[in-house]
PDB file of C-alpha atoms and ligand atoms in Angstrom:
ATOM      1  CA  MET Z 244      22.005  14.646  12.312  1.00 56.00           C
ATOM      2  CA  LEU Z 245      18.805  12.563  12.211  1.00 68.00           C
ATOM      3  CA  ALA Z 246      19.006   8.858  11.393  1.00 80.00           C
ATOM      4  CA  PRO Z 247      17.672   8.084   7.906  1.00 87.00           C
ATOM      5  CA  PRO Z 248      14.146   6.598   8.128  1.00 90.00           C
ATOM      6  CA  HIS Z 249      15.043   3.136   6.870  1.00 88.00           C
ATOM      7  CA  THR Z 250      17.408   2.651   9.842  1.00 93.00           C
ATOM      8  CA  GLN Z 251      14.691   3.487  12.402  1.00 97.00           C
ATOM      9  CA  SER Z 252      12.117   0.987  13.646  1.00 98.00           C
ATOM     10  CA  TYR Z 253       8.567   1.223  12.344  1.00 98.00           C
ATOM     11  CA  GLY Z 254       7.399   2.137  15.836  1.00 98.00           C
ATOM     12  CA  GLU Z 255       9.914   4.994  16.117  1.00 97.00           C
ATOM     13  CA  ARG Z 256       8.931   6.263  12.704  1.00 98.00           C
ATOM     14  CA  SER Z 257       5.286   6.709  13.699  1.00 97.00           C
ATOM     15  CA  LEU Z 258       6.540   9.874  15.457  1.00 96.00           C
ATOM     16  CA  ASN Z 259       7.865  11.238  12.144  1.00 97.00           C
ATOM     17  CA  PHE Z 260       4.315  11.688  10.816  1.00 97.00           C
ATOM     18  CA  THR Z 261       1.388  13.919  11.724  1.00 97.00           C
ATOM     19  CA  ASN Z 262      -1.095  12.106   9.478  1.00 98.00           C
ATOM     20  CA  PRO Z 263      -3.187   9.692  11.620  1.00 98.00           C
ATOM     21  CA  THR Z 264      -3.274   6.965   8.935  1.00 98.00           C
ATOM     22  CA  ALA Z 265       0.527   6.953   8.637  1.00 98.00           C
ATOM     23  CA  LYS Z 266       0.828   6.639  12.419  1.00 98.00           C
ATOM     24  CA  LEU Z 267      -1.738   3.845  12.521  1.00 98.00           C
ATOM     25  CA  ILE Z 268       0.015   1.888   9.737  1.00 98.00           C
ATOM     26  CA  LEU Z 269       3.394   2.056  11.483  1.00 98.00           C
ATOM     27  CA  GLU Z 270       1.949   1.217  14.908  1.00 98.00           C
ATOM     28  CA  THR Z 271       0.065  -1.744  13.414  1.00 98.00           C
ATOM     29  CA  MET Z 272       3.237  -3.019  11.726  1.00 98.00           C
ATOM     30  CA  GLU Z 273       5.142  -2.811  14.995  1.00 98.00           C
ATOM     31  CA  ARG Z 274       2.309  -4.481  16.971  1.00 98.00           C
ATOM     32  CA  LYS Z 275       1.749  -7.332  14.511  1.00 98.00           C
ATOM     33  CA  LYS Z 276       5.398  -7.667  13.444  1.00 98.00           C
ATOM     34  CA  SER Z 277       4.316  -7.600   9.834  1.00 98.00           C
ATOM     35  CA  ASN Z 278       5.278  -5.474   6.836  1.00 98.00           C
ATOM     36  CA  LEU Z 279       3.101  -7.555   4.536  1.00 99.00           C
ATOM     37  CA  ALA Z 280       0.172  -6.207   2.535  1.00 99.00           C
ATOM     38  CA  VAL Z 281      -1.836  -8.793   0.650  1.00 98.00           C
ATOM     39  CA  SER Z 282      -3.405  -7.698  -2.622  1.00 98.00           C
ATOM     40  CA  VAL Z 283      -6.601  -9.717  -2.958  1.00 98.00           C
ATOM     41  CA  ASP Z 284      -7.472  -9.375  -6.650  1.00 98.00           C
ATOM     42  CA  VAL Z 285     -10.448 -11.731  -6.870  1.00 98.00           C
ATOM     43  CA  THR Z 286     -13.814 -10.958  -8.468  1.00 98.00           C
ATOM     44  CA  ASP Z 287     -16.242 -12.726  -6.107  1.00 98.00           C
ATOM     45  CA  LYS Z 288     -17.033 -11.061  -2.766  1.00 98.00           C
ATOM     46  CA  HIS Z 289     -17.270 -14.402  -0.931  1.00 98.00           C
ATOM     47  CA  ASP Z 290     -13.747 -15.312  -2.097  1.00 98.00           C
ATOM     48  CA  LEU Z 291     -12.555 -11.840  -1.094  1.00 98.00           C
ATOM     49  CA  LEU Z 292     -13.919 -12.179   2.443  1.00 98.00           C
ATOM     50  CA  ALA Z 293     -12.670 -15.757   2.877  1.00 98.00           C
ATOM     51  CA  ILE Z 294      -9.141 -14.887   1.741  1.00 98.00           C
ATOM     52  CA  ILE Z 295      -8.982 -11.771   3.927  1.00 98.00           C
ATOM     53  CA  ASP Z 296     -10.166 -13.744   6.961  1.00 98.00           C
ATOM     54  CA  ALA Z 297      -7.444 -16.343   6.306  1.00 98.00           C
ATOM     55  CA  VAL Z 298      -4.472 -14.017   5.681  1.00 98.00           C
ATOM     56  CA  ALA Z 299      -5.442 -11.206   8.080  1.00 98.00           C
ATOM     57  CA  PRO Z 300      -3.477 -12.460  11.121  1.00 98.00           C
ATOM     58  CA  TYR Z 301      -0.286 -12.090   9.048  1.00 98.00           C
ATOM     59  CA  VAL Z 302      -0.801  -8.651   7.483  1.00 98.00           C
ATOM     60  CA  CYS Z 303      -0.664  -4.990   8.404  1.00 98.00           C
ATOM     61  CA  MET Z 304      -2.762  -4.096   5.368  1.00 98.00           C
ATOM     62  CA  ILE Z 305      -5.123  -5.513   2.760  1.00 99.00           C
ATOM     63  CA  LYS Z 306      -5.026  -3.989  -0.718  1.00 98.00           C
ATOM     64  CA  THR Z 307      -8.234  -4.048  -2.732  1.00 98.00           C
ATOM     65  CA  HIS Z 308      -9.417  -3.302  -6.259  1.00 98.00           C
ATOM     66  CA  ILE Z 309     -13.028  -2.882  -5.205  1.00 98.00           C
ATOM     67  CA  ASP Z 310     -14.161  -2.188  -8.796  1.00 98.00           C
ATOM     68  CA  ILE Z 311     -13.357  -5.760  -9.929  1.00 98.00           C
ATOM     69  CA  ILE Z 312     -15.938  -7.302  -7.547  1.00 98.00           C
ATOM     70  CA  GLU Z 313     -18.788  -8.605  -9.691  1.00 98.00           C
ATOM     71  CA  ASN Z 314     -21.362  -9.094  -6.915  1.00 98.00           C
ATOM     72  CA  PHE Z 315     -20.585  -5.861  -5.029  1.00 98.00           C
ATOM     73  CA  ASP Z 316     -23.158  -4.278  -2.761  1.00 96.00           C
ATOM     74  CA  PHE Z 317     -22.548  -1.939   0.136  1.00 94.00           C
ATOM     75  CA  SER Z 318     -23.086  -4.659   2.757  1.00 97.00           C
ATOM     76  CA  LEU Z 319     -19.689  -5.959   1.615  1.00 98.00           C
ATOM     77  CA  ILE Z 320     -18.107  -2.820   3.072  1.00 98.00           C
ATOM     78  CA  GLU Z 321     -19.627  -3.532   6.477  1.00 98.00           C
ATOM     79  CA  GLN Z 322     -18.236  -7.068   6.309  1.00 98.00           C
ATOM     80  CA  LEU Z 323     -14.804  -5.754   5.311  1.00 98.00           C
ATOM     81  CA  GLN Z 324     -14.843  -3.326   8.227  1.00 98.00           C
ATOM     82  CA  HIS Z 325     -15.796  -6.127  10.602  1.00 98.00           C
ATOM     83  CA  LEU Z 326     -12.729  -8.112   9.456  1.00 98.00           C
ATOM     84  CA  SER Z 327     -10.379  -5.168   9.893  1.00 98.00           C
ATOM     85  CA  HIS Z 328     -11.556  -4.663  13.490  1.00 98.00           C
ATOM     86  CA  LYS Z 329     -11.367  -8.374  14.224  1.00 97.00           C
ATOM     87  CA  HIS Z 330      -7.831  -8.785  12.858  1.00 98.00           C
ATOM     88  CA  ASP Z 331      -6.247  -5.317  13.318  1.00 98.00           C
ATOM     89  CA  PHE Z 332      -5.228  -4.227   9.807  1.00 98.00           C
ATOM     90  CA  LEU Z 333      -5.883  -1.320   7.408  1.00 98.00           C
ATOM     91  CA  TYR Z 334      -7.387  -1.100   3.919  1.00 98.00           C
ATOM     92  CA  PHE Z 335      -5.599   0.334   0.910  1.00 99.00           C
ATOM     93  CA  GLU Z 336      -7.864   0.764  -2.122  1.00 99.00           C
ATOM     94  CA  ASP Z 337      -5.525   0.693  -5.123  1.00 98.00           C
ATOM     95  CA  ARG Z 338      -7.710   3.081  -7.146  1.00 98.00           C
ATOM     96  CA  LYS Z 339      -4.899   4.914  -8.992  1.00 98.00           C
ATOM     97  CA  PHE Z 340      -6.816   8.166  -9.428  1.00 98.00           C
ATOM     98  CA  ALA Z 341      -5.610  10.176 -12.422  1.00 98.00           C
ATOM     99  CA  ASP Z 342      -8.113  12.971 -13.213  1.00 98.00           C
ATOM    100  CA  ILE Z 343      -8.675  16.652 -12.402  1.00 98.00           C
ATOM    101  CA  GLY Z 344      -9.236  17.625  -8.762  1.00 98.00           C
ATOM    102  CA  ASN Z 345     -12.999  18.074  -9.008  1.00 98.00           C
ATOM    103  CA  THR Z 346     -13.520  14.682 -10.678  1.00 98.00           C
ATOM    104  CA  VAL Z 347     -11.280  12.697  -8.328  1.00 98.00           C
ATOM    105  CA  ALA Z 348     -13.032  14.255  -5.318  1.00 98.00           C
ATOM    106  CA  LEU Z 349     -16.327  12.874  -6.666  1.00 98.00           C
ATOM    107  CA  GLN Z 350     -14.804   9.476  -7.528  1.00 98.00           C
ATOM    108  CA  TYR Z 351     -13.211   9.223  -4.079  1.00 99.00           C
ATOM    109  CA  SER Z 352     -16.275  10.211  -2.036  1.00 98.00           C
ATOM    110  CA  GLY Z 353     -19.177   8.942  -4.127  1.00 98.00           C
ATOM    111  CA  GLY Z 354     -20.373   6.449  -6.697  1.00 98.00           C
ATOM    112  CA  VAL Z 355     -21.291   2.971  -5.543  1.00 97.00           C
ATOM    113  CA  HIS Z 356     -17.990   2.327  -3.763  1.00 98.00           C
ATOM    114  CA  LYS Z 357     -17.673   5.445  -1.527  1.00 98.00           C
ATOM    115  CA  ILE Z 358     -13.967   4.688  -1.183  1.00 98.00           C
ATOM    116  CA  ALA Z 359     -13.123   7.474   1.278  1.00 98.00           C
ATOM    117  CA  SER Z 360     -15.695   6.159   3.752  1.00 98.00           C
ATOM    118  CA  TRP Z 361     -13.815   2.894   4.358  1.00 98.00           C
ATOM    119  CA  ALA Z 362     -10.334   2.834   2.736  1.00 98.00           C
ATOM    120  CA  HIS Z 363      -7.679   4.207   5.086  1.00 98.00           C
ATOM    121  CA  LEU Z 364      -5.337   4.682   2.172  1.00 98.00           C
ATOM    122  CA  THR Z 365      -5.631   5.190  -1.566  1.00 99.00           C
ATOM    123  CA  ASN Z 366      -3.258   6.227  -4.356  1.00 98.00           C
ATOM    124  CA  ALA Z 367      -2.996   8.578  -7.303  1.00 98.00           C
ATOM    125  CA  HIS Z 368      -0.919   9.101 -10.422  1.00 98.00           C
ATOM    126  CA  PRO Z 369       0.949  12.415 -10.258  1.00 98.00           C
ATOM    127  CA  VAL Z 370       0.343  12.962 -13.994  1.00 98.00           C
ATOM    128  CA  PRO Z 371      -2.346  15.714 -13.606  1.00 98.00           C
ATOM    129  CA  GLY Z 372      -0.054  17.749 -11.283  1.00 98.00           C
ATOM    130  CA  PRO Z 373      -0.702  18.973  -7.694  1.00 98.00           C
ATOM    131  CA  SER Z 374      -4.423  19.617  -8.315  1.00 98.00           C
ATOM    132  CA  ILE Z 375      -5.075  15.876  -7.954  1.00 98.00           C
ATOM    133  CA  ILE Z 376      -3.743  16.003  -4.397  1.00 98.00           C
ATOM    134  CA  MET Z 377      -5.878  19.055  -3.616  1.00 98.00           C
ATOM    135  CA  GLY Z 378      -9.010  17.315  -4.931  1.00 98.00           C
ATOM    136  CA  LEU Z 379      -8.427  14.110  -2.975  1.00 98.00           C
ATOM    137  CA  ALA Z 380      -7.327  15.968   0.175  1.00 98.00           C
ATOM    138  CA  SER Z 381     -10.586  17.953   0.182  1.00 98.00           C
ATOM    139  CA  VAL Z 382     -12.350  14.644   0.865  1.00 98.00           C
ATOM    140  CA  GLY Z 383      -9.690  12.573   2.636  1.00 98.00           C
ATOM    141  CA  LEU Z 384      -8.015  14.981   5.059  1.00 98.00           C
ATOM    142  CA  PRO Z 385     -11.148  15.700   7.148  1.00 98.00           C
ATOM    143  CA  LEU Z 386     -11.531  11.913   7.518  1.00 98.00           C
ATOM    144  CA  GLY Z 387      -7.889  11.451   8.548  1.00 98.00           C
ATOM    145  CA  ARG Z 388      -7.093   9.407   5.406  1.00 98.00           C
ATOM    146  CA  GLY Z 389      -3.731   9.114   3.656  1.00 98.00           C
ATOM    147  CA  LEU Z 390      -2.586   9.186   0.044  1.00 99.00           C
ATOM    148  CA  LEU Z 391       0.268   7.495  -1.799  1.00 99.00           C
ATOM    149  CA  LEU Z 392       1.634   8.863  -5.069  1.00 98.00           C
ATOM    150  CA  LEU Z 393       2.739   6.450  -7.781  1.00 98.00           C
ATOM    151  CA  ALA Z 394       6.386   7.448  -8.113  1.00 98.00           C
ATOM    152  CA  GLU Z 395       7.380   4.240  -9.929  1.00 98.00           C
ATOM    153  CA  MET Z 396       5.669   1.114 -11.235  1.00 97.00           C
ATOM    154  CA  SER Z 397       6.710  -2.530 -11.232  1.00 96.00           C
ATOM    155  CA  THR Z 398       5.955  -3.137 -14.907  1.00 96.00           C
ATOM    156  CA  LYS Z 399       8.390  -3.468 -17.810  1.00 97.00           C
ATOM    157  CA  GLY Z 400       8.740  -0.214 -19.771  1.00 97.00           C
ATOM    158  CA  SER Z 401       7.092   1.978 -17.096  1.00 97.00           C
ATOM    159  CA  LEU Z 402       7.229   5.702 -17.957  1.00 97.00           C
ATOM    160  CA  ALA Z 403       7.336   6.648 -14.257  1.00 97.00           C
ATOM    161  CA  VAL Z 404      11.125   7.104 -14.098  1.00 97.00           C
ATOM    162  CA  GLY Z 405      13.719   9.896 -13.891  1.00 97.00           C
ATOM    163  CA  GLU Z 406      12.354  13.433 -13.912  1.00 97.00           C
ATOM    164  CA  TYR Z 407       8.755  12.177 -13.585  1.00 98.00           C
ATOM    165  CA  THR Z 408       9.600  10.299 -10.380  1.00 98.00           C
ATOM    166  CA  GLU Z 409      11.508  13.322  -9.020  1.00 97.00           C
ATOM    167  CA  GLU Z 410       8.542  15.611  -9.682  1.00 97.00           C
ATOM    168  CA  ALA Z 411       6.241  13.123  -7.915  1.00 98.00           C
ATOM    169  CA  VAL Z 412       8.455  13.359  -4.824  1.00 97.00           C
ATOM    170  CA  ARG Z 413       8.503  17.169  -4.981  1.00 97.00           C
ATOM    171  CA  MET Z 414       4.689  17.182  -5.191  1.00 97.00           C
ATOM    172  CA  ALA Z 415       4.481  14.904  -2.155  1.00 97.00           C
ATOM    173  CA  ARG Z 416       6.912  17.094  -0.197  1.00 96.00           C
ATOM    174  CA  ARG Z 417       4.601  20.082  -0.633  1.00 95.00           C
ATOM    175  CA  HIS Z 418       1.594  18.111   0.762  1.00 97.00           C
ATOM    176  CA  ARG Z 419       3.037  16.110   3.603  1.00 96.00           C
ATOM    177  CA  ASP Z 420      -0.119  16.361   5.723  1.00 97.00           C
ATOM    178  CA  PHE Z 421      -1.971  14.085   3.282  1.00 98.00           C
ATOM    179  CA  VAL Z 422       0.666  12.385   1.091  1.00 98.00           C
ATOM    180  CA  ILE Z 423       2.282   9.837   3.389  1.00 98.00           C
ATOM    181  CA  GLY Z 424       4.331   7.873   0.889  1.00 98.00           C
ATOM    182  CA  PHE Z 425       4.847   6.312  -2.479  1.00 98.00           C
ATOM    183  CA  ILE Z 426       4.257   3.261  -4.523  1.00 98.00           C
ATOM    184  CA  ALA Z 427       7.842   2.706  -5.595  1.00 98.00           C
ATOM    185  CA  GLN Z 428      10.544   0.106  -6.047  1.00 98.00           C
ATOM    186  CA  THR Z 429      13.123   1.909  -3.901  1.00 97.00           C
ATOM    187  CA  ARG Z 430      13.410   4.633  -1.241  1.00 97.00           C
ATOM    188  CA  MET Z 431      12.732   8.203  -2.297  1.00 96.00           C
ATOM    189  CA  ASP Z 432      14.636   9.968   0.517  1.00 94.00           C
ATOM    190  CA  GLY Z 433      16.097  13.203  -0.808  1.00 92.00           C
ATOM    191  CA  VAL Z 434      15.046  12.503  -4.418  1.00 95.00           C
ATOM    192  CA  GLY Z 435      14.656  15.761  -6.371  1.00 92.00           C
ATOM    193  CA  ALA Z 436      15.627  17.837  -3.324  1.00 92.00           C
ATOM    194  CA  ALA Z 437      18.218  19.873  -5.282  1.00 88.00           C
ATOM    195  CA  GLY Z 438      19.983  21.288  -2.239  1.00 83.00           C
ATOM    196  CA  ASP Z 439      16.810  21.912  -0.189  1.00 84.00           C
ATOM    197  CA  ASP Z 440      17.023  20.773   3.418  1.00 85.00           C
ATOM    198  CA  VAL Z 441      14.973  17.584   3.602  1.00 90.00           C
ATOM    199  CA  SER Z 442      16.477  16.149   6.791  1.00 85.00           C
ATOM    200  CA  GLY Z 443      13.809  14.636   9.014  1.00 86.00           C
ATOM    201  CA  GLU Z 444      11.647  13.875   6.001  1.00 94.00           C
ATOM    202  CA  ASP Z 445       9.948  10.476   6.060  1.00 97.00           C
ATOM    203  CA  PHE Z 446       7.727   8.835   3.481  1.00 98.00           C
ATOM    204  CA  LEU Z 447       6.449   5.257   3.487  1.00 98.00           C
ATOM    205  CA  VAL Z 448       7.498   3.144   0.511  1.00 98.00           C
ATOM    206  CA  LEU Z 449       5.044   0.435  -0.537  1.00 98.00           C
ATOM    207  CA  THR Z 450       6.324  -1.980  -3.143  1.00 98.00           C
ATOM    208  CA  PRO Z 451       4.270  -4.226  -5.431  1.00 98.00           C
ATOM    209  CA  GLY Z 452       5.819  -6.739  -7.813  1.00 98.00           C
ATOM    210  CA  ILE Z 453       6.945  -9.146  -5.054  1.00 98.00           C
ATOM    211  CA  GLY Z 454       7.313 -12.897  -5.524  1.00 98.00           C
ATOM    212  CA  LEU Z 455       9.430 -15.640  -3.990  1.00 97.00           C
ATOM    213  CA  GLU Z 456       9.158 -18.049  -6.931  1.00 94.00           C
ATOM    214  CA  SER Z 457       8.237 -16.278 -10.146  1.00 94.00           C
ATOM    215  CA  LYS Z 458      10.210 -13.479 -11.886  1.00 94.00           C
ATOM    216  CA  GLY Z 459       7.183 -12.096 -13.714  1.00 96.00           C
ATOM    217  CA  ASP Z 460       3.985 -12.839 -15.612  1.00 96.00           C
ATOM    218  CA  SER Z 461       3.060 -12.814 -19.308  1.00 96.00           C
ATOM    219  CA  MET Z 462       1.685  -9.254 -19.108  1.00 96.00           C
ATOM    220  CA  GLY Z 463       4.729  -7.230 -18.092  1.00 96.00           C
ATOM    221  CA  GLN Z 464       4.671  -7.671 -14.311  1.00 96.00           C
ATOM    222  CA  GLN Z 465       8.163  -8.046 -12.804  1.00 97.00           C
ATOM    223  CA  TYR Z 466       8.844  -9.643  -9.403  1.00 98.00           C
ATOM    224  CA  ARG Z 467      11.589  -9.182  -6.852  1.00 98.00           C
ATOM    225  CA  THR Z 468      11.934 -10.997  -3.537  1.00 98.00           C
ATOM    226  CA  PRO Z 469      10.933  -9.507  -0.148  1.00 98.00           C
ATOM    227  CA  ARG Z 470      14.637  -9.288   0.736  1.00 98.00           C
ATOM    228  CA  GLU Z 471      15.519  -7.415  -2.466  1.00 98.00           C
ATOM    229  CA  ALA Z 472      12.719  -4.915  -1.789  1.00 98.00           C
ATOM    230  CA  VAL Z 473      13.068  -4.424   1.985  1.00 98.00           C
ATOM    231  CA  TYR Z 474      16.752  -5.031   2.706  1.00 98.00           C
ATOM    232  CA  GLU Z 475      18.392  -3.959  -0.554  1.00 98.00           C
ATOM    233  CA  SER Z 476      16.003  -1.198  -1.666  1.00 98.00           C
ATOM    234  CA  GLY Z 477      14.673   0.046   1.687  1.00 97.00           C
ATOM    235  CA  SER Z 478      10.997  -0.591   0.984  1.00 98.00           C
ATOM    236  CA  ASP Z 479       8.686  -0.477   4.028  1.00 98.00           C
ATOM    237  CA  ILE Z 480       5.741  -2.630   2.966  1.00 98.00           C
ATOM    238  CA  ILE Z 481       5.731  -5.511   0.501  1.00 98.00           C
ATOM    239  CA  ILE Z 482       2.568  -5.960  -1.549  1.00 98.00           C
ATOM    240  CA  VAL Z 483       1.944  -9.555  -2.583  1.00 98.00           C
ATOM    241  CA  GLY Z 484      -0.934 -10.846  -4.684  1.00 98.00           C
ATOM    242  CA  ARG Z 485      -0.679 -14.033  -6.738  1.00 98.00           C
ATOM    243  CA  GLY Z 486       2.430 -15.150  -4.830  1.00 98.00           C
ATOM    244  CA  ILE Z 487      -0.003 -15.770  -1.964  1.00 98.00           C
ATOM    245  CA  TYR Z 488      -3.368 -16.699  -3.461  1.00 96.00           C
ATOM    246  CA  GLY Z 489      -1.984 -18.346  -6.620  1.00 94.00           C
ATOM    247  CA  THR Z 490      -4.540 -19.496  -9.164  1.00 92.00           C
ATOM    248  CA  ASP Z 491      -7.104 -21.035  -6.811  1.00 95.00           C
ATOM    249  CA  PRO Z 492      -8.904 -18.553  -4.511  1.00 95.00           C
ATOM    250  CA  LYS Z 493     -10.585 -21.493  -2.734  1.00 96.00           C
ATOM    251  CA  ALA Z 494      -7.322 -23.171  -1.614  1.00 98.00           C
ATOM    252  CA  ILE Z 495      -7.499 -21.465   1.780  1.00 98.00           C
ATOM    253  CA  ASP Z 496      -4.968 -23.690   3.574  1.00 98.00           C
ATOM    254  CA  THR Z 497      -2.309 -23.036   0.947  1.00 98.00           C
ATOM    255  CA  ILE Z 498      -3.113 -19.313   0.952  1.00 98.00           C
ATOM    256  CA  THR Z 499      -2.737 -19.166   4.736  1.00 98.00           C
ATOM    257  CA  ARG Z 500       0.636 -20.948   4.603  1.00 98.00           C
ATOM    258  CA  GLN Z 501       1.884 -18.626   1.874  1.00 98.00           C
ATOM    259  CA  ALA Z 502       0.841 -15.535   3.833  1.00 98.00           C
ATOM    260  CA  GLU Z 503       2.752 -16.812   6.840  1.00 98.00           C
ATOM    261  CA  ARG Z 504       5.788 -17.439   4.639  1.00 98.00           C
ATOM    262  CA  TYR Z 505       5.794 -13.954   3.050  1.00 98.00           C
ATOM    263  CA  MET Z 506       5.234 -12.325   6.425  1.00 98.00           C
ATOM    264  CA  ALA Z 507       8.291 -14.118   7.822  1.00 98.00           C
ATOM    265  CA  ALA Z 508      10.422 -13.214   4.778  1.00 98.00           C
ATOM    266  CA  GLY Z 509       9.404  -9.549   4.894  1.00 98.00           C
ATOM    267  CA  TRP Z 510      10.018  -9.233   8.632  1.00 98.00           C
ATOM    268  CA  ALA Z 511      13.390 -11.016   8.468  1.00 98.00           C
ATOM    269  CA  ALA Z 512      14.516  -8.607   5.738  1.00 98.00           C
ATOM    270  CA  TYR Z 513      13.438  -5.653   7.920  1.00 98.00           C
ATOM    271  CA  LEU Z 514      15.334  -6.972  10.970  1.00 98.00           C
ATOM    272  CA  GLU Z 515      18.384  -7.501   8.776  1.00 98.00           C
ATOM    273  CA  ARG Z 516      18.102  -3.881   7.612  1.00 97.00           C
ATOM    274  CA  LEU Z 517      17.863  -2.559  11.179  1.00 97.00           C
ATOM    275  CA  ALA Z 518      20.902  -4.577  12.197  1.00 94.00           C
TER     276      ALA Z 518
HETATM  277  P1  5BU S 601       0.523  -9.606  -8.119  1.00 79.20           P
HETATM  278  O1  5BU S 601      -0.476 -10.687  -8.240  1.00 79.20           O
HETATM  279  O2  5BU S 601       1.396  -9.736  -6.866  1.00 79.20           O
HETATM  280  O3  5BU S 601       1.339  -9.400  -9.372  1.00 79.20           O
HETATM  281  O4  5BU S 601      -0.364  -8.285  -7.911  1.00 79.20           O
HETATM  282  C1  5BU S 601       0.204  -7.035  -7.747  1.00 79.20           C
HETATM  283  C2  5BU S 601      -0.849  -6.012  -7.363  1.00 79.20           C
HETATM  284  O5  5BU S 601      -0.217  -4.754  -7.199  1.00 79.20           O
HETATM  285  C3  5BU S 601      -1.965  -5.802  -8.384  1.00 79.20           C
HETATM  286  O6  5BU S 601      -3.148  -5.519  -7.681  1.00 79.20           O
HETATM  287  C4  5BU S 601      -1.537  -4.568  -9.164  1.00 79.20           C
HETATM  288  O7  5BU S 601      -2.651  -3.789  -9.574  1.00 79.20           O
HETATM  289  C5  5BU S 601      -0.733  -3.802  -8.139  1.00 79.20           C
HETATM  290  N1  5BU S 601       0.387  -3.008  -8.704  1.00 79.20           N
HETATM  291  C6  5BU S 601       1.478  -3.571  -9.320  1.00 79.20           C
HETATM  292  O8  5BU S 601       1.561  -4.776  -9.480  1.00 79.20           O
HETATM  293  N2  5BU S 601       2.494  -2.776  -9.788  1.00 79.20           N
HETATM  294  C7  5BU S 601       2.475  -1.430  -9.665  1.00 79.20           C
HETATM  295  O9  5BU S 601       3.422  -0.753 -10.050  1.00 79.20           O
HETATM  296  C8  5BU S 601       1.330  -0.875  -9.015  1.00 79.20           C
HETATM  297  C9  5BU S 601       0.323  -1.674  -8.544  1.00 79.20           C
HETATM  298 BR1  5BU S 601       1.245   0.915  -8.811  1.00 79.20          BR
END
């Protein structure tokens, strides 16, 4: 009987995956002792670079919304890549693809952002069905990229629940070479398996909606603590945005301290889970 994934160390779990991005994420987490991803949702590229440079020592991953950058040009990508080599972390572009296979393949590879060329990881809504995975895999698999499916969302009234979530997991199970995990609030082990043998199955769970102070915002976001996500719900990576950069993207000292604090909270919750 294999140990369930959430009781294994991140380093051990890198052996559960064939996808190179999944392995690299888990090895980076183990090396840096961090299960923190910072979501840097700022609109100026200079702020983006300054915040990443400040928080990078504390993260395994930086999550971007590259389409909100107002002064984007492709030299930004070279600067982002320089930071990821300097500080040893991966990029997750939170693009939330949701169209037919042919269209998402074009959106993923082309346009001004050329996401597949630099983002190790991206994500997709399962709403179009398995064809969305096929479209994205046609671009991402040859590059060794990974995909997350949105099995659940952190917002009040989310429709991604119940049968929808189960179907997302079944879709992922059929494409394990490329789908390496979920955006979800809890573990998905065995969800929707209906008697099928899923022992040995491992998917990463990345959880947004994390805050140490606030319980939510005025637009439906809901926050839980790192401990609630990692220890109680078995999440692997906490995704933190405003809890770290607050309302002032220029307050770099405060941002650095907050990143350190969330990293410590996330790692302590993981060690508690292993124990
Ligand atoms: P916050 O500032 O920590 O609330 O930012 C959360 C980030 O995670 C933000 O970029 C959202 O787009 C993203 N997110 C989320 O909050 N909830 C979800 O269910 C998903 C993504 Br999927």
